[in-house]
Each structure stands twice: as C-alpha cells, then as structure tokens.
C-alpha cells in the first residue's frame, strides 16, 4: 500500500455510529497523515447539511454527491478517510476505494451502535436514515453487512478507540507500512 501500488488512502467504512471519524482522527494522527471526513466534504461541496440534501433532493442525489466527493479526494496526500455508512452500497465506490487504497471495516454490533446513536442527538443532522427504531437499523445493518465485510480488514470497533487504532496500525505494519 504505497506510492508504487497506487493504493495510497486508508478508507474507514462501517455503519453509522461505528466510530469512523473518531478512529480516523486518531489513526491519522498516529500515522502523521491528513484526516478527511467525507461527510464534511459533501456538506462543503453542497453548502448544506446532509439532512437537508436528503430532504430537498433525495437519497439518490445524495449518493451522487457522495460518489463525486470520493472521486475528488487528494489521494497524493495519502489520507485517512472516514466514509459515510452507505458508501459501500455502490460497487463503483467499492472498486474506486480498492484501486486507490485499503478498505477497513469498523465492525460494531447493533446494540452498541444503538447505544451510541442514542447518545448523539446532535448527529441527527447527518443521519436522516437513523429513525430511532433499532429494528429498522438492524435490518439496514444486515443488508449492508456483506458489502462491509468485503473490506481488506475487519476490526472490532465495539471497544476503546485506542485498541481499534492499534489493531489497524499492526495490520498496516504487516503490509510494510
Ligand atoms: C449514511 C451515513 C451517514 C451519512 C448519511 C448516510 C448511511 O454517515 O453519510 O447520513 O447511509 O449510513 P455516518 O456513517 O458517518 O453516520
């Protein structure tokens, strides 16, 4: 995963509430790489919140902006990228990530996700798909799990951030990073 292979980015994927932004920030600091939150990029591109994009333009339009934001990443800076929970739904997005970096799945059980999302009322602006119904969330997680699981690495994201980061760092070291 270096300049010669062209796979320069580290993409953190996983469901809402799996800790992609928190883990990503810590990992980037540890590796001395820039951190990019793709949802931030989307909101900046559109000058409106993710909830507003969903409400005014619909999910299909959101997915298109998400795809564009993914293709516009400054890959030469070898960023650590926290992606949105639905990015893996598109095969094209998965291929894009796999060609330009490594894909890590922050695997977090539903109960922990529900607990975390319940504690982040402010995050709702970013999460129109979080209805507050754990069963609905469970169905969405189940549907998406095969796409998440096709990542290069799956890490347990239910515990402490430092442990998750440590696991990713050890794996990267094994790749010669
Ligand atoms: C989404 C997850 C959100 C955000 C958008 C759609 C999803 O990001 O991209 O609300 O489809 O799961 P987080 O995973 O960072 O919450």
CSV table of N, CA and C and ligand atoms in Angstrom, one decimal:
chain,number,residue,atom,x,y,z
A,1,UNK,N,0.8,-1.2,0.0
A,1,UNK,CA,0.0,0.0,0.0
A,1,UNK,C,0.9,1.3,0.0
A,2,UNK,N,1.5,1.5,-1.1
A,2,UNK,CA,2.4,2.7,-1.2
A,2,UNK,C,2.2,3.3,-2.6
A,3,UNK,N,3.1,4.3,-2.8
A,3,UNK,CA,3.0,5.1,-4.0
A,3,UNK,C,3.1,4.2,-5.2
A,4,UNK,N,3.9,3.2,-5.2
A,4,UNK,CA,4.1,2.3,-6.4
A,4,UNK,C,2.9,1.5,-6.7
A,5,UNK,N,2.1,1.1,-5.7
A,5,UNK,CA,0.9,0.3,-6.0
A,5,UNK,C,-0.3,1.3,-6.3
A,6,UNK,N,-0.1,2.5,-5.9
A,6,UNK,CA,-1.2,3.5,-6.2
A,6,UNK,C,-2.3,3.4,-5.1
A,7,UNK,N,-2.2,2.5,-4.2
A,7,UNK,CA,-3.2,2.4,-3.1
A,7,UNK,C,-2.8,3.2,-1.9
A,8,UNK,N,-3.0,4.5,-2.0
A,8,UNK,CA,-2.4,5.4,-1.0
A,8,UNK,C,-3.3,5.7,0.2
A,9,UNK,N,-4.6,5.6,0.0
A,9,UNK,CA,-5.6,6.1,1.1
A,9,UNK,C,-5.9,4.9,2.0
A,10,UNK,N,-6.4,5.3,3.2
A,10,UNK,CA,-6.9,4.3,4.1
A,10,UNK,C,-8.4,4.7,4.3
A,11,UNK,N,-9.3,3.9,3.8
A,11,UNK,CA,-10.7,4.1,3.9
A,11,UNK,C,-11.3,3.4,5.1
A,12,UNK,N,-11.9,4.2,6.0
A,12,UNK,CA,-12.6,3.5,7.1
A,12,UNK,C,-14.1,3.4,6.8
A,13,UNK,N,-14.6,2.2,6.8
A,13,UNK,CA,-16.0,2.0,6.4
A,13,UNK,C,-16.7,1.4,7.6
A,14,UNK,N,-18.0,1.4,7.5
A,14,UNK,CA,-18.8,0.8,8.6
A,14,UNK,C,-20.1,1.5,8.8
A,15,UNK,N,-20.9,1.0,9.7
A,15,UNK,CA,-22.3,1.5,9.9
A,15,UNK,C,-22.2,2.9,10.6
A,16,UNK,N,-23.2,3.6,10.6
A,16,UNK,CA,-23.3,4.8,11.4
A,16,UNK,C,-23.0,4.4,12.9
A,17,UNK,N,-22.3,5.3,13.5
A,17,UNK,CA,-22.0,5.0,14.9
A,17,UNK,C,-20.9,4.0,15.2
A,18,UNK,N,-20.2,3.5,14.1
A,18,UNK,CA,-19.2,2.6,14.4
A,18,UNK,C,-17.9,3.2,14.8
A,19,UNK,N,-17.8,4.6,14.7
A,19,UNK,CA,-16.6,5.3,15.2
A,19,UNK,C,-15.6,5.7,14.1
A,20,UNK,N,-16.1,5.8,12.9
A,20,UNK,CA,-15.1,6.0,11.7
A,20,UNK,C,-14.4,7.4,11.9
A,21,UNK,N,-15.1,8.4,12.3
A,21,UNK,CA,-14.5,9.7,12.4
A,21,UNK,C,-13.5,9.7,13.6
A,22,UNK,N,-13.9,9.2,14.7
A,22,UNK,CA,-13.1,9.2,15.9
A,22,UNK,C,-11.8,8.4,15.7
A,23,UNK,N,-12.0,7.2,15.2
A,23,UNK,CA,-10.9,6.3,14.9
A,23,UNK,C,-10.0,6.9,13.9
A,24,UNK,N,-10.7,7.5,12.8
A,24,UNK,CA,-9.9,8.0,11.7
A,24,UNK,C,-9.0,9.2,12.2
A,25,UNK,N,-9.5,10.0,13.0
A,25,UNK,CA,-8.7,11.2,13.5
A,25,UNK,C,-7.5,10.7,14.3
A,26,UNK,N,-7.7,9.7,15.2
A,26,UNK,CA,-6.6,9.2,16.0
A,26,UNK,C,-5.6,8.4,15.1
A,27,UNK,N,-6.1,7.6,14.2
A,27,UNK,CA,-5.2,6.9,13.3
A,27,UNK,C,-4.4,7.8,12.5
A,28,UNK,N,-5.0,8.9,11.9
A,28,UNK,CA,-4.3,9.8,11.1
A,28,UNK,C,-3.2,10.5,11.9
A,29,UNK,N,-3.5,10.8,13.1
A,29,UNK,CA,-2.5,11.5,14.0
A,29,UNK,C,-1.3,10.5,14.2
A,30,UNK,N,-1.7,9.3,14.5
A,30,UNK,CA,-0.6,8.3,14.8
A,30,UNK,C,0.3,8.1,13.6
A,31,UNK,N,-0.3,8.1,12.4
A,31,UNK,CA,0.4,7.8,11.1
A,31,UNK,C,1.0,9.1,10.5
A,32,UNK,N,0.7,10.2,11.1
A,32,UNK,CA,1.1,11.5,10.6
A,32,UNK,C,0.6,11.7,9.2
A,33,UNK,N,-0.6,11.4,9.0
A,33,UNK,CA,-1.3,11.6,7.7
A,33,UNK,C,-2.5,12.5,7.8
A,34,UNK,N,-2.9,13.2,6.7
A,34,UNK,CA,-4.1,14.0,6.9
A,34,UNK,C,-5.4,13.2,7.1
A,35,UNK,N,-6.3,13.8,7.8
A,35,UNK,CA,-7.6,13.1,8.0
A,35,UNK,C,-8.7,13.8,7.2
A,36,UNK,N,-9.5,13.1,6.5
A,36,UNK,CA,-10.6,13.6,5.8
A,36,UNK,C,-11.9,12.9,6.1
A,37,UNK,N,-12.9,13.7,6.5
A,37,UNK,CA,-14.2,13.2,6.8
A,37,UNK,C,-15.1,13.4,5.5
A,38,UNK,N,-15.5,12.4,4.9
A,38,UNK,CA,-16.1,12.5,3.6
A,38,UNK,C,-17.5,13.3,3.7
A,39,UNK,N,-18.2,13.0,4.8
A,39,UNK,CA,-19.4,13.7,5.1
A,39,UNK,C,-19.2,15.3,5.1
A,40,UNK,N,-18.1,15.7,5.7
A,40,UNK,CA,-17.7,17.1,5.8
A,40,UNK,C,-17.5,17.6,4.4
A,41,UNK,N,-16.9,16.8,3.5
A,41,UNK,CA,-16.6,17.3,2.1
A,41,UNK,C,-17.9,17.5,1.4
A,42,UNK,N,-18.8,16.5,1.6
A,42,UNK,CA,-20.1,16.6,1.0
A,42,UNK,C,-20.9,17.8,1.4
A,43,UNK,N,-20.9,18.1,2.7
A,43,UNK,CA,-21.6,19.3,3.2
A,43,UNK,C,-21.0,20.6,2.6
A,44,UNK,N,-19.7,20.6,2.5
A,44,UNK,CA,-18.9,21.7,2.0
A,44,UNK,C,-19.3,21.9,0.5
A,45,UNK,N,-19.2,20.8,-0.2
A,45,UNK,CA,-19.5,20.9,-1.7
A,45,UNK,C,-20.9,21.5,-1.9
A,46,UNK,N,-21.8,21.1,-1.1
A,46,UNK,CA,-23.2,21.4,-1.3
A,46,UNK,C,-23.7,22.6,-0.5
A,47,UNK,N,-22.9,23.1,0.4
A,47,UNK,CA,-23.2,24.2,1.3
A,47,UNK,C,-24.5,24.0,2.0
A,48,UNK,N,-24.8,22.7,2.4
A,48,UNK,CA,-26.0,22.4,3.2
A,48,UNK,C,-25.7,21.1,3.9
A,49,UNK,N,-26.5,20.9,5.0
A,49,UNK,CA,-26.3,19.7,5.8
A,49,UNK,C,-26.8,18.4,5.0
A,50,UNK,N,-26.3,17.3,5.5
A,50,UNK,CA,-26.7,16.0,4.8
A,50,UNK,C,-28.2,15.8,5.0
A,51,UNK,N,-28.8,16.2,6.1
A,51,UNK,CA,-30.2,16.0,6.3
A,51,UNK,C,-31.0,16.9,5.2
A,52,UNK,N,-30.4,18.1,5.0
A,52,UNK,CA,-31.1,18.9,4.0
A,52,UNK,C,-31.0,18.4,2.6
A,53,UNK,N,-29.8,17.8,2.3
A,53,UNK,CA,-29.6,17.2,1.0
A,53,UNK,C,-30.7,16.1,0.8
A,54,UNK,N,-30.8,15.2,1.8
A,54,UNK,CA,-31.8,14.1,1.7
A,54,UNK,C,-33.2,14.7,1.6
A,55,UNK,N,-33.5,15.7,2.4
A,55,UNK,CA,-34.9,16.2,2.4
A,55,UNK,C,-35.3,17.0,1.1
A,56,UNK,N,-34.3,17.7,0.6
A,56,UNK,CA,-34.6,18.6,-0.5
A,56,UNK,C,-34.4,17.9,-1.9
A,57,UNK,N,-33.4,17.0,-1.9
A,57,UNK,CA,-33.0,16.4,-3.2
A,57,UNK,C,-33.2,14.9,-3.2
A,58,UNK,N,-33.3,14.2,-2.1
A,58,UNK,CA,-33.5,12.8,-2.0
A,58,UNK,C,-32.2,12.0,-1.9
A,59,UNK,N,-32.3,10.7,-1.5
A,59,UNK,CA,-31.1,9.9,-1.3
A,59,UNK,C,-30.3,9.7,-2.5
A,60,UNK,N,-31.0,9.5,-3.7
A,60,UNK,CA,-30.2,9.3,-4.9
A,60,UNK,C,-29.3,10.4,-5.2
A,61,UNK,N,-29.8,11.7,-5.0
A,61,UNK,CA,-28.9,12.8,-5.3
A,61,UNK,C,-27.8,12.8,-4.3
A,62,UNK,N,-28.1,12.5,-3.0
A,62,UNK,CA,-27.0,12.4,-2.0
A,62,UNK,C,-25.9,11.4,-2.4
A,63,UNK,N,-26.3,10.3,-2.9
A,63,UNK,CA,-25.4,9.2,-3.3
A,63,UNK,C,-24.5,9.7,-4.4
A,64,UNK,N,-25.0,10.5,-5.3
A,64,UNK,CA,-24.3,11.1,-6.4
A,64,UNK,C,-23.2,12.1,-5.9
A,65,UNK,N,-23.6,12.9,-5.0
A,65,UNK,CA,-22.6,13.9,-4.4
A,65,UNK,C,-21.6,13.1,-3.6
A,66,UNK,N,-22.0,12.0,-3.0
A,66,UNK,CA,-21.0,11.2,-2.2
A,66,UNK,C,-20.0,10.6,-3.2
A,67,UNK,N,-20.5,10.1,-4.3
A,67,UNK,CA,-19.6,9.5,-5.3
A,67,UNK,C,-18.6,10.5,-5.8
A,68,UNK,N,-19.1,11.7,-6.1
A,68,UNK,CA,-18.2,12.8,-6.6
A,68,UNK,C,-17.2,13.2,-5.6
A,69,UNK,N,-17.6,13.3,-4.3
A,69,UNK,CA,-16.7,13.6,-3.2
A,69,UNK,C,-15.6,12.6,-3.1
A,70,UNK,N,-16.0,11.3,-3.3
A,70,UNK,CA,-15.0,10.2,-3.2
A,70,UNK,C,-14.0,10.3,-4.4
A,71,UNK,N,-14.5,10.7,-5.6
A,71,UNK,CA,-13.6,10.7,-6.7
A,71,UNK,C,-12.6,12.0,-6.6
A,72,UNK,N,-13.0,13.0,-5.8
A,72,UNK,CA,-12.3,14.2,-5.8
A,72,UNK,C,-11.2,14.2,-4.6
A,73,UNK,N,-11.0,13.1,-3.9
A,73,UNK,CA,-10.1,13.1,-2.8
A,73,UNK,C,-8.7,13.4,-3.2
A,74,UNK,N,-7.9,14.1,-2.4
A,74,UNK,CA,-6.5,14.4,-2.8
A,74,UNK,C,-5.7,13.1,-2.4
A,75,UNK,N,-5.6,12.2,-3.2
A,75,UNK,CA,-5.0,10.9,-2.9
A,75,UNK,C,-3.5,11.0,-2.7
A,76,UNK,N,-2.9,12.0,-3.3
A,76,UNK,CA,-1.4,12.1,-3.2
A,76,UNK,C,-1.0,12.4,-1.8
A,77,UNK,N,-2.0,12.9,-1.0
A,77,UNK,CA,-1.6,13.3,0.4
A,77,UNK,C,-1.7,12.0,1.3
A,78,UNK,N,-2.1,10.9,0.8
A,78,UNK,CA,-2.2,9.6,1.5
A,78,UNK,C,-3.1,9.7,2.7
A,79,UNK,N,-4.3,10.2,2.5
A,79,UNK,CA,-5.2,10.5,3.6
A,79,UNK,C,-5.8,9.3,4.3
A,80,UNK,N,-6.2,9.5,5.5
A,80,UNK,CA,-7.1,8.5,6.2
A,80,UNK,C,-8.5,9.1,6.0
A,81,UNK,N,-9.4,8.3,5.5
A,81,UNK,CA,-10.7,8.9,5.1
A,81,UNK,C,-11.8,8.2,5.9
A,82,UNK,N,-12.6,8.9,6.6
A,82,UNK,CA,-13.8,8.4,7.2
A,82,UNK,C,-14.9,8.5,6.2
A,83,UNK,N,-15.5,7.4,5.8
A,83,UNK,CA,-16.6,7.5,4.8
A,83,UNK,C,-17.9,7.5,5.5
A,84,UNK,N,-19.0,7.7,4.7
A,84,UNK,CA,-20.3,7.6,5.2
A,84,UNK,C,-20.8,6.1,5.2
A,85,UNK,N,-21.7,5.8,6.1
A,85,UNK,CA,-22.1,4.4,6.3
A,85,UNK,C,-22.6,3.7,5.0
A,86,UNK,N,-23.1,4.5,4.1
A,86,UNK,CA,-23.7,3.9,2.9
A,86,UNK,C,-22.8,3.8,1.7
A,87,UNK,N,-21.6,4.3,1.8
A,87,UNK,CA,-20.7,4.4,0.6
A,87,UNK,C,-20.5,3.1,-0.1
A,88,UNK,N,-20.4,2.0,0.8
A,88,UNK,CA,-20.1,0.7,0.2
A,88,UNK,C,-21.3,0.1,-0.6
A,89,UNK,N,-22.4,0.7,-0.6
A,89,UNK,CA,-23.6,0.2,-1.3
A,89,UNK,C,-23.3,0.1,-2.8
A,90,UNK,N,-22.5,1.1,-3.3
A,90,UNK,CA,-22.2,1.1,-4.7
A,90,UNK,C,-21.0,0.3,-5.0
A,91,UNK,N,-21.1,-0.6,-6.0
A,91,UNK,CA,-20.0,-1.4,-6.5
A,91,UNK,C,-18.9,-0.5,-7.0
A,92,UNK,N,-19.3,0.6,-7.7
A,92,UNK,CA,-18.4,1.5,-8.3
A,92,UNK,C,-17.5,2.2,-7.2
A,93,UNK,N,-18.2,2.6,-6.1
A,93,UNK,CA,-17.5,3.2,-5.0
A,93,UNK,C,-16.5,2.1,-4.3
A,94,UNK,N,-16.9,0.9,-4.2
A,94,UNK,CA,-16.0,-0.1,-3.6
A,94,UNK,C,-14.8,-0.3,-4.5
A,95,UNK,N,-15.0,-0.3,-5.8
A,95,UNK,CA,-13.9,-0.5,-6.7
A,95,UNK,C,-12.9,0.7,-6.7
A,96,UNK,N,-13.5,1.9,-6.6
A,96,UNK,CA,-12.7,3.1,-6.5
A,96,UNK,C,-11.8,3.1,-5.3
A,97,UNK,N,-12.4,2.7,-4.2
A,97,UNK,CA,-11.7,2.6,-2.9
A,97,UNK,C,-10.6,1.5,-3.0
A,98,UNK,N,-10.9,0.4,-3.6
A,98,UNK,CA,-10.0,-0.7,-3.7
A,98,UNK,C,-8.8,-0.4,-4.6
A,99,UNK,N,-9.1,0.4,-5.6
A,99,UNK,CA,-8.0,0.8,-6.5
A,99,UNK,C,-7.0,1.8,-5.9
A,100,UNK,N,-7.6,2.6,-5.0
A,100,UNK,CA,-6.8,3.8,-4.6
A,100,UNK,C,-6.4,3.7,-3.1
A,101,UNK,N,-6.7,2.6,-2.5
A,101,UNK,CA,-6.4,2.5,-1.1
A,101,UNK,C,-6.7,1.1,-0.5
A,102,UNK,N,-6.7,1.1,0.8
A,102,UNK,CA,-7.2,-0.1,1.5
A,102,UNK,C,-8.5,0.2,2.2
A,103,UNK,N,-9.3,-0.8,2.4
A,103,UNK,CA,-10.6,-0.6,2.9
A,103,UNK,C,-10.7,-1.3,4.3
A,104,UNK,N,-11.0,-0.6,5.3
A,104,UNK,CA,-11.1,-1.2,6.7
A,104,UNK,C,-12.5,-1.1,7.2
A,105,UNK,N,-13.0,-2.2,7.7
A,105,UNK,CA,-14.4,-2.2,8.2
A,105,UNK,C,-14.4,-2.1,9.7
A,106,UNK,N,-14.9,-1.1,10.3
A,106,UNK,CA,-15.1,-1.0,11.7
A,106,UNK,C,-16.4,-1.7,12.1
A,107,UNK,N,-16.2,-2.9,12.5
A,107,UNK,CA,-17.3,-3.8,12.8
A,107,UNK,C,-17.8,-3.7,14.2
A,108,UNK,N,-19.0,-3.2,14.3
A,108,UNK,CA,-19.6,-2.9,15.6
A,108,UNK,C,-21.0,-3.5,15.8
A,109,UNK,N,-21.2,-4.2,16.9
A,109,UNK,CA,-22.5,-4.9,17.0
A,109,UNK,C,-23.7,-3.8,17.1
A,110,UNK,N,-24.9,-4.3,16.7
A,110,UNK,CA,-26.0,-3.4,16.7
A,110,UNK,C,-26.3,-2.7,18.0
A,111,UNK,N,-26.2,-3.5,19.1
A,111,UNK,CA,-26.6,-3.0,20.4
A,111,UNK,C,-25.7,-1.8,20.7
A,112,UNK,N,-24.4,-1.9,20.4
A,112,UNK,CA,-23.5,-0.8,20.7
A,112,UNK,C,-23.8,0.4,19.8
A,113,UNK,N,-24.1,0.1,18.6
A,113,UNK,CA,-24.5,1.2,17.6
A,113,UNK,C,-25.7,2.0,18.1
A,114,UNK,N,-26.7,1.2,18.5
A,114,UNK,CA,-27.9,1.9,19.0
A,114,UNK,C,-27.6,2.7,20.3
A,115,UNK,N,-26.8,2.2,21.1
A,115,UNK,CA,-26.4,2.9,22.4
A,115,UNK,C,-25.7,4.2,22.0
A,116,UNK,N,-24.8,4.1,21.0
A,116,UNK,CA,-24.0,5.3,20.7
A,116,UNK,C,-24.9,6.4,19.9
A,117,UNK,N,-25.7,5.9,19.0
A,117,UNK,CA,-26.6,6.8,18.3
A,117,UNK,C,-27.6,7.5,19.2
A,118,UNK,N,-28.0,6.7,20.2
A,118,UNK,CA,-29.0,7.3,21.1
A,118,UNK,C,-28.4,8.4,21.9
A,119,UNK,N,-27.0,8.4,22.0
A,119,UNK,CA,-26.3,9.4,22.8
A,119,UNK,C,-25.9,10.6,22.0
A,120,UNK,N,-26.2,10.5,20.7
A,120,UNK,CA,-25.7,11.6,19.8
A,120,UNK,C,-26.8,12.3,19.1
A,121,UNK,N,-27.7,12.9,19.8
A,121,UNK,CA,-28.8,13.5,19.2
A,121,UNK,C,-28.4,14.6,18.2
A,122,UNK,N,-27.3,15.2,18.5
A,122,UNK,CA,-26.8,16.3,17.6
A,122,UNK,C,-26.4,15.7,16.2
A,123,UNK,N,-26.0,14.4,16.2
A,123,UNK,CA,-25.6,13.8,14.9
A,123,UNK,C,-26.7,13.5,14.0
A,124,UNK,N,-28.0,13.8,14.4
A,124,UNK,CA,-29.1,13.5,13.6
A,124,UNK,C,-29.1,14.4,12.3
A,125,UNK,N,-28.4,15.5,12.3
A,125,UNK,CA,-28.4,16.4,11.2
A,125,UNK,C,-27.6,15.7,10.0
A,126,UNK,N,-26.9,14.7,10.4
A,126,UNK,CA,-26.1,14.0,9.5
A,126,UNK,C,-26.7,12.6,9.2
A,127,UNK,N,-27.7,12.3,9.9
A,127,UNK,CA,-28.1,10.9,9.8
A,127,UNK,C,-29.6,10.7,9.6
A,128,UNK,N,-30.1,11.2,8.5
A,128,UNK,CA,-31.5,11.1,8.2
A,128,UNK,C,-32.0,9.6,8.2
A,129,UNK,N,-31.1,8.7,8.0
A,129,UNK,CA,-31.6,7.3,8.0
A,129,UNK,C,-31.7,6.7,9.4
A,130,UNK,N,-31.3,7.4,10.4
A,130,UNK,CA,-31.5,7.0,11.8
A,130,UNK,C,-32.8,7.4,12.3
A,131,UNK,N,-33.8,6.5,12.3
A,131,UNK,CA,-35.2,6.8,12.6
A,131,UNK,C,-35.4,6.8,14.1
A,132,UNK,N,-34.5,6.1,14.8
A,132,UNK,CA,-34.7,5.9,16.2
A,132,UNK,C,-35.3,4.5,16.5
A,133,UNK,N,-35.5,3.8,15.4
A,133,UNK,CA,-36.1,2.4,15.6
A,133,UNK,C,-35.0,1.4,15.4
A,134,UNK,N,-34.6,0.7,16.5
A,134,UNK,CA,-33.4,-0.2,16.5
A,134,UNK,C,-33.7,-1.4,15.5
A,135,UNK,N,-34.9,-1.8,15.4
A,135,UNK,CA,-35.2,-2.9,14.5
A,135,UNK,C,-34.9,-2.5,13.0
A,136,UNK,N,-35.4,-1.3,12.7
A,136,UNK,CA,-35.1,-0.8,11.3
A,136,UNK,C,-33.6,-0.7,11.1
A,137,UNK,N,-32.9,-0.2,12.1
A,137,UNK,CA,-31.5,-0.1,12.0
A,137,UNK,C,-30.8,-1.4,11.8
A,138,UNK,N,-31.3,-2.4,12.5
A,138,UNK,CA,-30.8,-3.8,12.4
A,138,UNK,C,-31.0,-4.4,11.0
A,139,UNK,N,-32.1,-4.1,10.4
A,139,UNK,CA,-32.4,-4.6,9.1
A,139,UNK,C,-31.4,-4.0,8.1
A,140,UNK,N,-31.2,-2.7,8.2
A,140,UNK,CA,-30.3,-1.9,7.4
A,140,UNK,C,-28.8,-2.5,7.5
A,141,UNK,N,-28.5,-2.7,8.8
A,141,UNK,CA,-27.1,-3.3,9.1
A,141,UNK,C,-27.0,-4.6,8.4
A,142,UNK,N,-28.0,-5.5,8.5
A,142,UNK,CA,-27.9,-6.8,8.0
A,142,UNK,C,-27.8,-6.8,6.5
A,143,UNK,N,-28.5,-5.9,5.8
A,143,UNK,CA,-28.5,-5.7,4.4
A,143,UNK,C,-27.1,-5.3,3.9
A,144,UNK,N,-26.5,-4.5,4.7
A,144,UNK,CA,-25.2,-3.9,4.3
A,144,UNK,C,-24.0,-4.7,4.7
A,145,UNK,N,-24.2,-5.6,5.6
A,145,UNK,CA,-23.0,-6.4,6.2
A,145,UNK,C,-22.1,-7.1,5.1
A,146,UNK,N,-22.7,-7.7,4.1
A,146,UNK,CA,-21.8,-8.3,3.1
A,146,UNK,C,-20.9,-7.3,2.4
A,147,UNK,N,-21.5,-6.1,2.1
A,147,UNK,CA,-20.6,-5.1,1.5
A,147,UNK,C,-19.5,-4.6,2.4
A,148,UNK,N,-19.9,-4.4,3.7
A,148,UNK,CA,-18.8,-4.0,4.7
A,148,UNK,C,-17.8,-5.1,4.8
A,149,UNK,N,-18.2,-6.4,4.8
A,149,UNK,CA,-17.3,-7.5,5.0
A,149,UNK,C,-16.4,-7.8,3.9
A,150,UNK,N,-16.6,-7.1,2.7
A,150,UNK,CA,-15.7,-7.3,1.6
A,150,UNK,C,-14.5,-6.4,1.7
A,151,UNK,N,-14.3,-5.8,2.9
A,151,UNK,CA,-13.1,-4.9,3.1
A,151,UNK,C,-11.8,-5.7,3.2
A,152,UNK,N,-10.7,-5.1,3.1
A,152,UNK,CA,-9.4,-5.7,3.2
A,152,UNK,C,-9.2,-6.2,4.7
A,153,UNK,N,-9.7,-5.4,5.6
A,153,UNK,CA,-9.5,-5.7,7.0
A,153,UNK,C,-10.8,-5.5,7.8
A,154,UNK,N,-11.1,-6.4,8.7
A,154,UNK,CA,-12.3,-6.1,9.6
A,154,UNK,C,-11.7,-6.0,11.0
A,155,UNK,N,-12.1,-4.9,11.7
A,155,UNK,CA,-11.6,-4.8,13.1
A,155,UNK,C,-12.8,-4.6,14.0
A,156,UNK,N,-12.6,-5.1,15.2
A,156,UNK,CA,-13.6,-5.0,16.2
A,156,UNK,C,-13.7,-3.5,16.7
A,157,UNK,N,-14.8,-2.8,16.5
A,157,UNK,CA,-14.9,-1.4,16.8
A,157,UNK,C,-15.8,-1.2,18.0
A,158,UNK,N,-16.1,-2.2,18.8
A,158,UNK,CA,-17.0,-2.0,19.9
A,158,UNK,C,-16.3,-1.5,21.2
A,159,UNK,N,-15.0,-1.7,21.2
A,159,UNK,CA,-14.2,-1.3,22.4
A,159,UNK,C,-13.6,0.1,22.3
A,160,UNK,N,-12.5,0.2,23.0
A,160,UNK,CA,-11.9,1.5,23.1
A,160,UNK,C,-11.2,1.9,21.8
A,161,UNK,N,-11.3,3.2,21.5
A,161,UNK,CA,-10.7,3.7,20.2
A,161,UNK,C,-9.2,3.3,20.0
A,162,UNK,N,-8.5,3.4,21.1
A,162,UNK,CA,-7.0,3.1,21.0
A,162,UNK,C,-6.8,1.7,20.6
A,163,UNK,N,-7.6,0.8,21.1
A,163,UNK,CA,-7.5,-0.6,20.8
A,163,UNK,C,-7.8,-0.9,19.3
A,164,UNK,N,-8.8,-0.2,18.8
A,164,UNK,CA,-9.2,-0.3,17.4
A,164,UNK,C,-8.0,0.2,16.5
A,165,UNK,N,-7.5,1.4,16.9
A,165,UNK,CA,-6.5,2.0,16.1
A,165,UNK,C,-5.2,1.1,16.2
A,166,UNK,N,-4.9,0.6,17.3
A,166,UNK,CA,-3.8,-0.3,17.5
A,166,UNK,C,-3.9,-1.5,16.5
A,167,UNK,N,-5.1,-2.1,16.4
A,167,UNK,CA,-5.3,-3.2,15.5
A,167,UNK,C,-5.0,-2.9,14.1
A,168,UNK,N,-5.5,-1.7,13.7
A,168,UNK,CA,-5.3,-1.2,12.3
A,168,UNK,C,-3.8,-1.0,12.0
A,169,UNK,N,-3.1,-0.3,13.0
A,169,UNK,CA,-1.7,0.0,12.9
A,169,UNK,C,-0.9,-1.3,12.7
A,170,UNK,N,-1.2,-2.3,13.5
A,170,UNK,CA,-0.4,-3.5,13.4
A,170,UNK,C,-0.6,-4.2,12.1
A,171,UNK,N,-1.9,-4.1,11.6
A,171,UNK,CA,-2.1,-4.7,10.3
A,171,UNK,C,-1.4,-4.0,9.2
A,172,UNK,N,-1.4,-2.6,9.3
A,172,UNK,CA,-0.6,-1.9,8.3
A,172,UNK,C,0.9,-2.2,8.3
A,173,UNK,N,1.4,-2.3,9.5
A,173,UNK,CA,2.8,-2.7,9.7
A,173,UNK,C,3.1,-4.0,9.0
A,174,UNK,N,2.2,-4.9,9.1
A,174,UNK,CA,2.3,-6.2,8.4
A,174,UNK,C,2.4,-6.1,6.9
A,175,UNK,N,1.8,-5.0,6.4
A,175,UNK,CA,1.8,-4.7,4.9
A,175,UNK,C,3.0,-4.0,4.5
A,176,UNK,N,3.9,-3.7,5.5
A,176,UNK,CA,5.1,-2.9,5.2
A,176,UNK,C,4.9,-1.4,5.3
A,177,UNK,N,3.9,-1.0,5.9
A,177,UNK,CA,3.7,0.5,6.1
A,177,UNK,C,4.5,1.1,7.2
B,1,LIG,C1,-25.3,7.3,5.9
B,1,LIG,C2,-24.5,7.6,7.0
B,1,LIG,C3,-24.0,8.9,7.3
B,1,LIG,C4,-24.2,9.9,6.2
B,1,LIG,C5,-25.6,9.8,5.6
B,1,LIG,C6,-25.9,8.4,5.1
B,1,LIG,C7,-25.8,5.9,5.7
B,1,LIG,O1,-22.6,8.9,7.7
B,1,LIG,O2,-23.3,9.7,5.2
B,1,LIG,O3,-26.4,10.2,6.6
B,1,LIG,O4,-26.3,5.7,4.6
B,1,LIG,O5,-25.5,5.1,6.5
B,1,LIG,P1,-22.1,8.2,9.1
B,1,LIG,O6,-21.9,6.7,8.8
B,1,LIG,O7,-20.8,8.9,9.3
B,1,LIG,O8,-23.1,8.4,10.1
